[in-house]
Amino acid sequence: MSHDLFEAARGAMKFAHVPYSKFPVGAAIRADDGKVYTGANIENLSFPQGWCAEPTAIGCMVMGGGRKIVEMAVIAEKLALCPPCGGCRQKISEFADAGTKIYLCDEVGVQKTMTMAELLPFSFETDILG
Ligand SMILES: O=c1ccn([C@H]2C[C@H](O)[C@@H](CO)O2)c(=O)[nH]1
Ligand SMILES: [Zn+2]
C-alpha cells in the first residue's frame, strides 16, 4: 500500500463526530477511478443511529463516480485497531473482490493486512436476486 492511503485515512479520522464513544475512526478507499475517497464515523444522540467510517467513505466513492474498491485503509486512534464491524464487512464486500486488501492501521502505520475473504468468509451469496 502506498503511504498516501494511510495518510488519507488518518486525515479523515480528524473529521470524526464522536461525542458519545470518543472513538474516532477514519477510512480511505482507493477506487477503480484512481481517486481516493475518505470517511469518518458520525454519531448522534440516538446512539444506534450513528454510522461507521467505512460507509461514509463508500458513500463518497459512489457519489464521486467510483464503482470498485481497489484497496482500503481503516484507522483508529489510541493505538487501537478497528477491524471493520460485521455490517461494514458486508458493505465493503458489495464493492470489493475476494482478494481486495483492507489495511488495519493505527496512528503509527499499517498493523495488519487482510483480504475481503478473510474478513467475510462464507459470505451471503444467491443467484435469486441477480
Ligand atoms: O467498523 C467500524 C466499527 C466501529 N466504528 C465506529 C462506530 C462508533 O462510532 C465507534 C465505536 O464503536 O466506532 C467504525 O467507524 N467502524
Ligand atoms: Zn462498521
mmCIF file of C-alpha atoms and ligand atoms in Angstrom:
data_model
loop_
_atom_site.group_PDB
_atom_site.id
_atom_site.type_symbol
_atom_site.label_atom_id
_atom_site.label_comp_id
_atom_site.label_asym_id
_atom_site.label_seq_id
_atom_site.Cartn_x
_atom_site.Cartn_y
_atom_site.Cartn_z
ATOM 1 C CA MET A 1 0.000 0.000 0.000
ATOM 2 C CA SER A 2 1.328 3.408 -0.760
ATOM 3 C CA HIS A 3 1.639 5.828 2.092
ATOM 4 C CA ASP A 4 -0.964 8.218 0.682
ATOM 5 C CA LEU A 5 -3.846 5.885 1.558
ATOM 6 C CA PHE A 6 -2.711 5.657 5.179
ATOM 7 C CA GLU A 7 -2.333 9.442 5.337
ATOM 8 C CA ALA A 8 -5.769 9.921 3.778
ATOM 9 C CA ALA A 9 -7.373 7.645 6.375
ATOM 10 C CA ARG A 10 -5.527 9.404 9.164
ATOM 11 C CA GLY A 11 -6.643 12.786 7.864
ATOM 12 C CA ALA A 12 -10.239 11.593 7.574
ATOM 13 C CA MET A 13 -10.239 10.431 11.188
ATOM 14 C CA LYS A 14 -9.912 14.073 12.277
ATOM 15 C CA PHE A 15 -13.425 14.694 10.935
ATOM 16 C CA ALA A 16 -14.989 12.008 13.153
ATOM 17 C CA HIS A 17 -18.020 13.204 15.088
ATOM 18 C CA VAL A 18 -17.780 11.008 18.173
ATOM 19 C CA PRO A 19 -19.039 12.837 21.273
ATOM 20 C CA TYR A 20 -20.522 9.588 22.625
ATOM 21 C CA SER A 21 -17.958 6.856 22.019
ATOM 22 C CA LYS A 22 -14.927 9.166 21.809
ATOM 23 C CA PHE A 23 -13.549 6.572 19.391
ATOM 24 C CA PRO A 24 -12.574 8.313 16.137
ATOM 25 C CA VAL A 25 -12.240 6.095 13.075
ATOM 26 C CA GLY A 26 -11.062 7.051 9.596
ATOM 27 C CA ALA A 27 -11.320 5.148 6.335
ATOM 28 C CA ALA A 28 -9.803 5.682 2.903
ATOM 29 C CA ILE A 29 -10.617 3.860 -0.318
ATOM 30 C CA ARG A 30 -8.542 3.764 -3.468
ATOM 31 C CA ALA A 31 -11.187 3.280 -6.121
ATOM 32 C CA ASP A 32 -11.157 1.999 -9.675
ATOM 33 C CA ASP A 33 -11.250 5.577 -10.989
ATOM 34 C CA GLY A 34 -7.839 6.203 -9.414
ATOM 35 C CA LYS A 35 -9.252 8.562 -6.809
ATOM 36 C CA VAL A 36 -9.037 8.269 -3.021
ATOM 37 C CA TYR A 37 -12.295 8.637 -1.094
ATOM 38 C CA THR A 38 -12.390 9.114 2.658
ATOM 39 C CA GLY A 39 -14.795 8.916 5.553
ATOM 40 C CA ALA A 40 -15.108 9.155 9.315
ATOM 41 C CA ASN A 41 -17.629 7.810 11.802
ATOM 42 C CA ILE A 42 -20.546 10.130 12.558
ATOM 43 C CA GLU A 43 -22.553 9.612 15.726
ATOM 44 C CA ASN A 44 -25.662 11.257 17.137
ATOM 45 C CA LEU A 45 -27.654 11.424 20.351
ATOM 46 C CA SER A 46 -29.737 8.417 19.361
ATOM 47 C CA PHE A 47 -26.693 6.159 19.741
ATOM 48 C CA PRO A 48 -27.654 3.273 17.439
ATOM 49 C CA GLN A 49 -28.353 5.685 14.596
ATOM 50 C CA GLY A 50 -24.742 6.712 14.157
ATOM 51 C CA TRP A 51 -22.667 5.148 11.435
ATOM 52 C CA CYS A 52 -19.152 3.920 10.840
ATOM 53 C CA ALA A 53 -16.278 5.475 8.914
ATOM 54 C CA GLU A 54 -16.401 2.820 6.199
ATOM 55 C CA PRO A 55 -19.915 3.600 4.905
ATOM 56 C CA THR A 56 -19.082 7.314 4.890
ATOM 57 C CA ALA A 57 -16.159 6.543 2.567
ATOM 58 C CA ILE A 58 -18.239 4.148 0.460
ATOM 59 C CA GLY A 59 -20.954 6.787 0.032
ATOM 60 C CA CYS A 60 -18.358 9.350 -1.056
ATOM 61 C CA MET A 61 -16.903 6.851 -3.523
ATOM 62 C CA VAL A 62 -20.238 6.042 -5.111
ATOM 63 C CA MET A 63 -21.273 9.693 -5.375
ATOM 64 C CA GLY A 64 -17.857 10.624 -6.752
ATOM 65 C CA GLY A 65 -18.135 8.103 -9.564
ATOM 66 C CA GLY A 66 -16.014 5.267 -8.171
ATOM 67 C CA ARG A 67 -17.541 1.826 -8.567
ATOM 68 C CA LYS A 68 -14.982 -0.594 -7.151
ATOM 69 C CA ILE A 69 -12.725 -0.687 -4.090
ATOM 70 C CA VAL A 70 -9.139 -1.403 -5.164
ATOM 71 C CA GLU A 71 -7.746 -1.188 -1.632
ATOM 72 C CA MET A 72 -8.884 0.304 1.640
ATOM 73 C CA ALA A 73 -7.326 1.548 4.865
ATOM 74 C CA VAL A 74 -9.107 1.823 8.222
ATOM 75 C CA ILE A 75 -7.534 3.596 11.157
ATOM 76 C CA ALA A 76 -8.444 4.156 14.794
ATOM 77 C CA GLU A 77 -6.830 6.379 17.366
ATOM 78 C CA LYS A 78 -5.106 5.464 20.606
ATOM 79 C CA LEU A 79 -3.111 2.569 19.164
ATOM 80 C CA ALA A 80 -6.299 0.519 18.920
ATOM 81 C CA LEU A 81 -7.094 -1.326 15.726
ATOM 82 C CA CYS A 82 -10.545 -1.096 14.231
ATOM 83 C CA PRO A 83 -11.361 -4.306 12.375
ATOM 84 C CA PRO A 84 -14.480 -3.373 10.376
ATOM 85 C CA CYS A 85 -17.675 -4.373 12.185
ATOM 86 C CA GLY A 86 -19.956 -7.035 10.747
ATOM 87 C CA GLY A 87 -22.222 -4.573 8.973
ATOM 88 C CA CYS A 88 -19.252 -2.780 7.431
ATOM 89 C CA ARG A 89 -17.815 -6.057 6.142
ATOM 90 C CA GLN A 90 -20.991 -6.639 4.150
ATOM 91 C CA LYS A 91 -20.995 -3.042 2.881
ATOM 92 C CA ILE A 92 -17.334 -3.216 1.805
ATOM 93 C CA SER A 93 -17.921 -6.594 0.180
ATOM 94 C CA GLU A 94 -20.505 -5.076 -2.165
ATOM 95 C CA PHE A 95 -17.721 -3.108 -3.878
ATOM 96 C CA ALA A 96 -14.759 -5.463 -3.381
ATOM 97 C CA ASP A 97 -13.448 -8.808 -4.617
ATOM 98 C CA ALA A 98 -12.353 -11.771 -2.502
ATOM 99 C CA GLY A 99 -8.719 -10.670 -2.809
ATOM 100 C CA THR A 100 -9.231 -6.965 -2.151
ATOM 101 C CA LYS A 101 -6.863 -5.845 0.588
ATOM 102 C CA ILE A 102 -8.012 -3.999 3.687
ATOM 103 C CA TYR A 103 -5.284 -2.424 5.796
ATOM 104 C CA LEU A 104 -5.919 -2.105 9.528
ATOM 105 C CA CYS A 105 -3.908 0.815 10.830
ATOM 106 C CA ASP A 106 -3.120 2.699 13.969
ATOM 107 C CA GLU A 107 -1.504 6.130 14.245
ATOM 108 C CA VAL A 108 1.886 4.563 13.568
ATOM 109 C CA GLY A 109 1.023 2.755 10.349
ATOM 110 C CA VAL A 110 -0.407 -0.433 8.874
ATOM 111 C CA GLN A 111 -0.554 -3.119 11.565
ATOM 112 C CA LYS A 112 -2.461 -5.855 9.767
ATOM 113 C CA THR A 113 -3.381 -6.574 6.149
ATOM 114 C CA MET A 114 -6.439 -8.715 5.453
ATOM 115 C CA THR A 115 -8.290 -9.754 2.332
ATOM 116 C CA MET A 116 -12.002 -9.347 1.889
ATOM 117 C CA ALA A 117 -12.425 -13.130 2.004
ATOM 118 C CA GLU A 118 -10.590 -13.288 5.325
ATOM 119 C CA LEU A 119 -12.791 -10.572 6.773
ATOM 120 C CA LEU A 120 -16.036 -12.038 5.479
ATOM 121 C CA PRO A 121 -15.684 -15.787 4.873
ATOM 122 C CA PHE A 122 -18.613 -17.880 3.674
ATOM 123 C CA SER A 123 -20.487 -14.709 2.801
ATOM 124 C CA PHE A 124 -24.074 -14.475 1.678
ATOM 125 C CA GLU A 125 -24.496 -15.357 -1.981
ATOM 126 C CA THR A 126 -27.516 -16.019 -4.116
ATOM 127 C CA ASP A 127 -28.406 -16.020 -7.784
ATOM 128 C CA ILE A 128 -32.048 -15.299 -6.996
ATOM 129 C CA LEU A 129 -31.545 -11.553 -6.536
ATOM 130 C CA GLY A 130 -29.379 -11.184 -9.658
HETATM 131 O O1 LIG B 1 -16.004 -0.826 11.693
HETATM 132 C C1 LIG B 1 -16.191 0.071 12.495
HETATM 133 C C2 LIG B 1 -16.533 -0.163 13.840
HETATM 134 C C3 LIG B 1 -16.811 0.919 14.644
HETATM 135 N N1 LIG B 1 -16.775 2.189 14.147
HETATM 136 C C4 LIG B 1 -17.185 3.312 14.983
HETATM 137 C C5 LIG B 1 -18.660 3.280 15.301
HETATM 138 C C6 LIG B 1 -18.715 4.115 16.557
HETATM 139 O O2 LIG B 1 -18.821 5.485 16.168
HETATM 140 C C7 LIG B 1 -17.349 3.899 17.201
HETATM 141 C C8 LIG B 1 -17.387 2.959 18.393
HETATM 142 O O3 LIG B 1 -17.999 1.766 18.070
HETATM 143 O O4 LIG B 1 -16.517 3.301 16.213
HETATM 144 C C9 LIG B 1 -16.391 2.441 12.855
HETATM 145 O O5 LIG B 1 -16.350 3.589 12.411
HETATM 146 N N2 LIG B 1 -16.081 1.376 12.071
HETATM 147 ZN ZN ZN B 2 -18.868 -0.656 10.974
#
